[in-house]
PDB file of C-alpha atoms and ligand atoms in Angstrom:
ATOM      1  CA  MET A   1     -25.026 -25.933  47.061  1.00  0.00           C
ATOM      2  CA  SER A   2     -22.142 -28.337  46.866  1.00  0.00           C
ATOM      3  CA  ARG A   3     -18.830 -27.149  45.763  1.00  0.00           C
ATOM      4  CA  PRO A   4     -17.252 -28.796  42.734  1.00  0.00           C
ATOM      5  CA  LEU A   5     -13.777 -30.284  42.604  1.00  0.00           C
ATOM      6  CA  ILE A   6     -12.398 -31.139  46.003  1.00  0.00           C
ATOM      7  CA  GLY A   7      -8.748 -32.317  46.150  1.00  0.00           C
ATOM      8  CA  GLU A   8      -6.672 -29.722  44.392  1.00  0.00           C
ATOM      9  CA  PRO A   9      -3.668 -28.199  46.144  1.00  0.00           C
ATOM     10  CA  LEU A  10      -4.595 -25.624  48.776  1.00  0.00           C
ATOM     11  CA  ALA A  11      -3.890 -22.564  46.669  1.00  0.00           C
ATOM     12  CA  LEU A  12      -6.280 -23.760  43.959  1.00  0.00           C
ATOM     13  CA  GLU A  13      -8.754 -24.986  46.419  1.00  0.00           C
ATOM     14  CA  LEU A  14      -8.988 -21.311  47.553  1.00  0.00           C
ATOM     15  CA  VAL A  15      -9.332 -20.004  44.006  1.00  0.00           C
ATOM     16  CA  ASN A  16     -12.006 -22.666  43.422  1.00  0.00           C
ATOM     17  CA  THR A  17     -14.135 -21.375  46.176  1.00  0.00           C
ATOM     18  CA  GLN A  18     -15.824 -19.361  43.406  1.00  0.00           C
ATOM     19  CA  TRP A  19     -17.425 -21.140  40.584  1.00  0.00           C
ATOM     20  CA  MET A  20     -20.017 -20.857  37.855  1.00  0.00           C
ATOM     21  CA  HIS A  21     -23.474 -22.176  38.418  1.00  0.00           C
ATOM     22  CA  HIS A  22     -25.964 -21.743  35.588  1.00  0.00           C
ATOM     23  CA  GLY A  23     -24.124 -18.724  34.305  1.00  0.00           C
ATOM     24  CA  ARG A  24     -23.786 -17.068  37.587  1.00  0.00           C
ATOM     25  CA  LEU A  25     -20.596 -16.708  39.792  1.00  0.00           C
ATOM     26  CA  VAL A  26     -21.190 -18.500  43.110  1.00  0.00           C
ATOM     27  CA  ASP A  27     -18.956 -17.786  46.158  1.00  0.00           C
ATOM     28  CA  LEU A  28     -18.646 -20.296  48.867  1.00  0.00           C
ATOM     29  CA  PHE A  29     -17.636 -17.511  51.329  1.00  0.00           C
ATOM     30  CA  ASP A  30     -20.974 -15.783  50.759  1.00  0.00           C
ATOM     31  CA  GLU A  31     -22.715 -18.804  52.267  1.00  0.00           C
ATOM     32  CA  PRO A  32     -23.394 -19.049  55.971  1.00  0.00           C
ATOM     33  CA  GLY A  33     -20.564 -21.059  57.553  1.00  0.00           C
ATOM     34  CA  GLY A  34     -18.829 -21.313  54.203  1.00  0.00           C
ATOM     35  CA  VAL A  35     -15.541 -19.988  55.367  1.00  0.00           C
ATOM     36  CA  GLU A  36     -15.494 -22.236  58.449  1.00  0.00           C
ATOM     37  CA  SER A  37     -16.416 -25.333  56.429  1.00  0.00           C
ATOM     38  CA  TRP A  38     -13.618 -24.550  53.883  1.00  0.00           C
ATOM     39  CA  ILE A  39     -11.055 -24.160  56.660  1.00  0.00           C
ATOM     40  CA  ALA A  40     -12.149 -27.384  58.172  1.00  0.00           C
ATOM     41  CA  GLU A  41     -11.943 -29.254  54.864  1.00  0.00           C
ATOM     42  CA  THR A  42      -8.382 -28.049  54.296  1.00  0.00           C
ATOM     43  CA  GLY A  43      -7.308 -29.178  57.622  1.00  0.00           C
ATOM     44  CA  LEU A  44      -6.057 -25.758  58.567  1.00  0.00           C
ATOM     45  CA  PRO A  45      -6.535 -24.530  62.079  1.00  0.00           C
ATOM     46  CA  GLY A  46      -9.678 -22.443  62.478  1.00  0.00           C
ATOM     47  CA  VAL A  47      -8.996 -18.823  63.345  1.00  0.00           C
ATOM     48  CA  PRO A  48     -11.602 -16.081  63.935  1.00  0.00           C
ATOM     49  CA  ASP A  49     -12.054 -13.314  61.280  1.00  0.00           C
ATOM     50  CA  ALA A  50     -10.312 -15.367  58.476  1.00  0.00           C
ATOM     51  CA  ARG A  51     -12.964 -14.462  55.954  1.00  0.00           C
ATOM     52  CA  GLU A  52     -11.602 -11.020  54.765  1.00  0.00           C
ATOM     53  CA  PRO A  53      -7.957 -12.164  54.503  1.00  0.00           C
ATOM     54  CA  LEU A  54      -9.103 -15.284  52.579  1.00  0.00           C
ATOM     55  CA  ILE A  55     -10.990 -13.064  50.111  1.00  0.00           C
ATOM     56  CA  VAL A  56      -7.881 -10.820  49.692  1.00  0.00           C
ATOM     57  CA  ALA A  57      -5.604 -13.881  49.206  1.00  0.00           C
ATOM     58  CA  ARG A  58      -8.038 -15.414  46.780  1.00  0.00           C
ATOM     59  CA  ALA A  59      -8.056 -12.244  44.577  1.00  0.00           C
ATOM     60  CA  ALA A  60      -4.228 -12.192  44.957  1.00  0.00           C
ATOM     61  CA  LEU A  61      -3.991 -15.779  43.762  1.00  0.00           C
ATOM     62  CA  ARG A  62      -6.175 -15.089  40.775  1.00  0.00           C
ATOM     63  CA  ALA A  63      -4.118 -12.066  39.863  1.00  0.00           C
ATOM     64  CA  ALA A  64      -0.898 -14.079  40.210  1.00  0.00           C
ATOM     65  CA  LEU A  65      -2.315 -16.800  37.894  1.00  0.00           C
ATOM     66  CA  GLY A  66      -3.104 -14.030  35.416  1.00  0.00           C
ATOM     67  CA  GLY A  67       0.522 -12.649  35.652  1.00  0.00           C
ATOM     68  CA  ASP A  68       0.213  -9.932  38.271  1.00  0.00           C
ATOM     69  CA  GLU A  69       2.305 -11.074  41.166  1.00  0.00           C
ATOM     70  CA  GLN A  70       2.412  -8.004  43.359  1.00  0.00           C
ATOM     71  CA  PRO A  71      -0.913  -8.563  45.222  1.00  0.00           C
ATOM     72  CA  LEU A  72       0.320 -12.128  46.200  1.00  0.00           C
ATOM     73  CA  ASN A  73       3.706 -10.903  47.252  1.00  0.00           C
ATOM     74  CA  ASP A  74       1.871  -8.259  49.448  1.00  0.00           C
ATOM     75  CA  VAL A  75      -0.066 -11.114  51.085  1.00  0.00           C
ATOM     76  CA  LEU A  76       3.011 -13.156  51.574  1.00  0.00           C
ATOM     77  CA  ASP A  77       4.765 -10.181  53.275  1.00  0.00           C
ATOM     78  CA  ARG A  78       2.398 -10.683  56.114  1.00  0.00           C
ATOM     79  CA  GLY A  79       4.130 -13.744  57.308  1.00  0.00           C
ATOM     80  CA  ALA A  80       7.217 -15.960  57.179  1.00  0.00           C
ATOM     81  CA  ARG A  81       8.239 -19.531  57.923  1.00  0.00           C
ATOM     82  CA  ARG A  82      10.971 -19.807  60.653  1.00  0.00           C
ATOM     83  CA  PRO A  83      12.859 -23.070  60.989  1.00  0.00           C
ATOM     84  CA  GLN A  84      13.546 -24.166  64.553  1.00  0.00           C
ATOM     85  CA  LEU A  85      15.012 -27.101  66.356  1.00  0.00           C
ATOM     86  CA  ARG A  86      13.065 -28.689  69.185  1.00  0.00           C
ATOM     87  CA  ASP A  87      14.579 -31.592  71.180  1.00  0.00           C
ATOM     88  CA  GLY A  88      16.792 -32.168  68.140  1.00  0.00           C
ATOM     89  CA  LEU A  89      13.956 -32.144  65.599  1.00  0.00           C
ATOM     90  CA  PRO A  90      13.342 -29.766  62.841  1.00  0.00           C
ATOM     91  CA  VAL A  91      10.078 -27.709  63.135  1.00  0.00           C
ATOM     92  CA  GLU A  92       8.850 -24.836  61.219  1.00  0.00           C
ATOM     93  CA  GLU A  93       7.120 -21.977  62.849  1.00  0.00           C
ATOM     94  CA  LEU A  94       4.785 -19.687  61.033  1.00  0.00           C
ATOM     95  CA  VAL A  95       5.196 -16.148  62.041  1.00  0.00           C
ATOM     96  CA  LEU A  96       2.288 -13.831  61.095  1.00  0.00           C
ATOM     97  CA  ASP A  97       1.616 -10.093  61.498  1.00  0.00           C
ATOM     98  CA  SER A  98      -1.869 -11.087  62.755  1.00  0.00           C
ATOM     99  CA  PRO A  99      -3.377 -14.544  63.424  1.00  0.00           C
ATOM    100  CA  GLU A 100      -6.489 -14.096  61.149  1.00  0.00           C
ATOM    101  CA  TRP A 101      -4.069 -14.265  58.182  1.00  0.00           C
ATOM    102  CA  LEU A 102      -3.116 -17.870  58.862  1.00  0.00           C
ATOM    103  CA  PRO A 103      -5.285 -19.733  56.429  1.00  0.00           C
ATOM    104  CA  ALA A 104      -4.935 -16.968  53.787  1.00  0.00           C
ATOM    105  CA  TRP A 105      -1.187 -16.871  54.042  1.00  0.00           C
ATOM    106  CA  VAL A 106      -0.708 -20.639  53.936  1.00  0.00           C
ATOM    107  CA  ALA A 107      -2.893 -20.833  50.848  1.00  0.00           C
ATOM    108  CA  ALA A 108      -1.019 -18.024  49.167  1.00  0.00           C
ATOM    109  CA  ALA A 109       2.405 -19.569  49.923  1.00  0.00           C
ATOM    110  CA  ASP A 110       1.090 -22.893  48.439  1.00  0.00           C
ATOM    111  CA  LEU A 111       1.043 -21.332  44.976  1.00  0.00           C
ATOM    112  CA  VAL A 112       4.770 -20.519  45.347  1.00  0.00           C
ATOM    113  CA  ARG A 113       5.384 -24.157  46.083  1.00  0.00           C
ATOM    114  CA  LEU A 114       3.388 -25.250  43.036  1.00  0.00           C
ATOM    115  CA  ARG A 115       5.306 -22.859  40.817  1.00  0.00           C
ATOM    116  CA  ALA A 116       8.486 -24.218  42.155  1.00  0.00           C
ATOM    117  CA  GLU A 117       7.426 -27.805  41.560  1.00  0.00           C
ATOM    118  CA  ARG A 118       5.732 -27.904  38.159  1.00  0.00           C
ATOM    119  CA  ALA A 119       4.535 -24.565  37.099  1.00  0.00           C
ATOM    120  CA  GLU A 120       3.372 -25.743  33.752  1.00  0.00           C
ATOM    121  CA  ARG A 121       0.939 -28.105  35.414  1.00  0.00           C
ATOM    122  CA  ILE A 122      -1.088 -25.289  36.937  1.00  0.00           C
ATOM    123  CA  ARG A 123      -3.890 -24.696  34.505  1.00  0.00           C
ATOM    124  CA  LYS A 124      -7.307 -23.223  34.082  1.00  0.00           C
ATOM    125  CA  CYS A 125     -10.121 -25.465  32.981  1.00  0.00           C
ATOM    126  CA  ALA A 126     -10.374 -25.424  29.141  1.00  0.00           C
ATOM    127  CA  ASN A 127     -14.017 -24.672  29.215  1.00  0.00           C
ATOM    128  CA  PRO A 128     -14.088 -20.801  28.645  1.00  0.00           C
ATOM    129  CA  ASP A 129     -17.269 -20.510  30.693  1.00  0.00           C
ATOM    130  CA  CYS A 130     -15.596 -22.253  33.680  1.00  0.00           C
ATOM    131  CA  VAL A 131     -13.423 -20.319  36.253  1.00  0.00           C
ATOM    132  CA  LEU A 132     -11.922 -23.313  38.066  1.00  0.00           C
ATOM    133  CA  TRP A 133      -8.192 -24.182  38.187  1.00  0.00           C
ATOM    134  CA  PHE A 134      -6.447 -27.401  38.633  1.00  0.00           C
ATOM    135  CA  TYR A 135      -3.000 -28.924  39.122  1.00  0.00           C
ATOM    136  CA  ASP A 136      -2.511 -31.691  36.569  1.00  0.00           C
ATOM    137  CA  ILE A 137      -0.709 -34.622  38.290  1.00  0.00           C
ATOM    138  CA  SER A 138      -1.641 -37.073  35.482  1.00  0.00           C
ATOM    139  CA  LYS A 139       1.252 -38.957  34.032  1.00  0.00           C
ATOM    140  CA  ASN A 140       0.964 -37.570  30.489  1.00  0.00           C
ATOM    141  CA  GLY A 141       0.116 -34.071  31.745  1.00  0.00           C
ATOM    142  CA  ARG A 142      -2.724 -33.616  29.295  1.00  0.00           C
ATOM    143  CA  ARG A 143      -5.573 -32.996  31.624  1.00  0.00           C
ATOM    144  CA  ARG A 144      -7.758 -30.198  30.247  1.00  0.00           C
ATOM    145  CA  TRP A 145     -10.757 -30.071  32.374  1.00  0.00           C
ATOM    146  CA  CYS A 146     -11.587 -29.243  35.984  1.00  0.00           C
ATOM    147  CA  SER A 147     -13.575 -32.438  35.988  1.00  0.00           C
ATOM    148  CA  MET A 148     -14.699 -34.770  33.217  1.00  0.00           C
ATOM    149  CA  ASP A 149     -18.198 -34.725  34.622  1.00  0.00           C
ATOM    150  CA  ALA A 150     -18.707 -30.970  34.697  1.00  0.00           C
ATOM    151  CA  CYS A 151     -16.755 -29.639  31.788  1.00  0.00           C
ATOM    152  CA  GLY A 152     -15.118 -32.521  29.864  1.00  0.00           C
ATOM    153  CA  ASN A 153     -18.392 -34.290  28.931  1.00  0.00           C
ATOM    154  CA  ARG A 154     -20.081 -30.982  28.053  1.00  0.00           C
ATOM    155  CA  ALA A 155     -17.353 -30.109  25.625  1.00  0.00           C
ATOM    156  CA  LYS A 156     -17.725 -33.517  24.011  1.00  0.00           C
ATOM    157  CA  THR A 157     -21.441 -33.191  23.717  1.00  0.00           C
ATOM    158  CA  ASP A 158     -21.001 -29.690  22.220  1.00  0.00           C
ATOM    159  CA  ARG A 159     -18.562 -30.988  19.594  1.00  0.00           C
ATOM    160  CA  TYR A 160     -20.936 -33.805  18.763  1.00  0.00           C
ATOM    161  CA  GLN A 161     -23.891 -31.454  18.271  1.00  0.00           C
ATOM    162  CA  GLN A 162     -21.842 -29.110  16.188  1.00  0.00           C
ATOM    163  CA  ARG A 163     -20.780 -31.976  13.926  1.00  0.00           C
ATOM    164  CA  HIS A 164     -24.402 -33.057  13.456  1.00  0.00           C
ATOM    165  CA  ARG A 165     -25.569 -29.604  12.814  1.00  0.00           C
ATOM    166  CA  THR A 166     -23.066 -28.976   9.956  1.00  0.00           C
ATOM    167  CA  THR A 167     -23.536 -32.296   8.213  1.00  0.00           C
TER     168      THR A 167
HETATM  169 ZN1   ZN B 201     -14.445 -26.616  34.265  1.00  0.00          ZN
END
């Protein structure tokens, strides 16, 4: 089953590995190879045993988006970025408690970056039946749907049908 909505920032891409399909919550990470294909898509280095940390980080991201920041901070406590100089050039080293946390930590830290940039542009799809999140980079900042195809058009159709039912 193909995953909707590729191309959001990393933190939201992780949140969006769960989505609704015909009224049922689908999890990419329940599918064989789902974790590996997600990591490959994101361009993060593949590490063994990344699945459990990713599931913890995903739940922590959802909690943070809902206002409970502690689980996310607990994930972030597992690593740090360390600036270094090499041959006169700046590099940033990621220091982690254990290597399987790499993709999860980087995705969790990405939400902090988004909050620092344009917190108000981090939004949940306006369709109440949809669980996807997006980062609105449109000029006017009025994006409401995860995608026009999936949720935007459906909302339009619903409004149309309601109008024609009541008149
Ligand atoms: Zn949606």
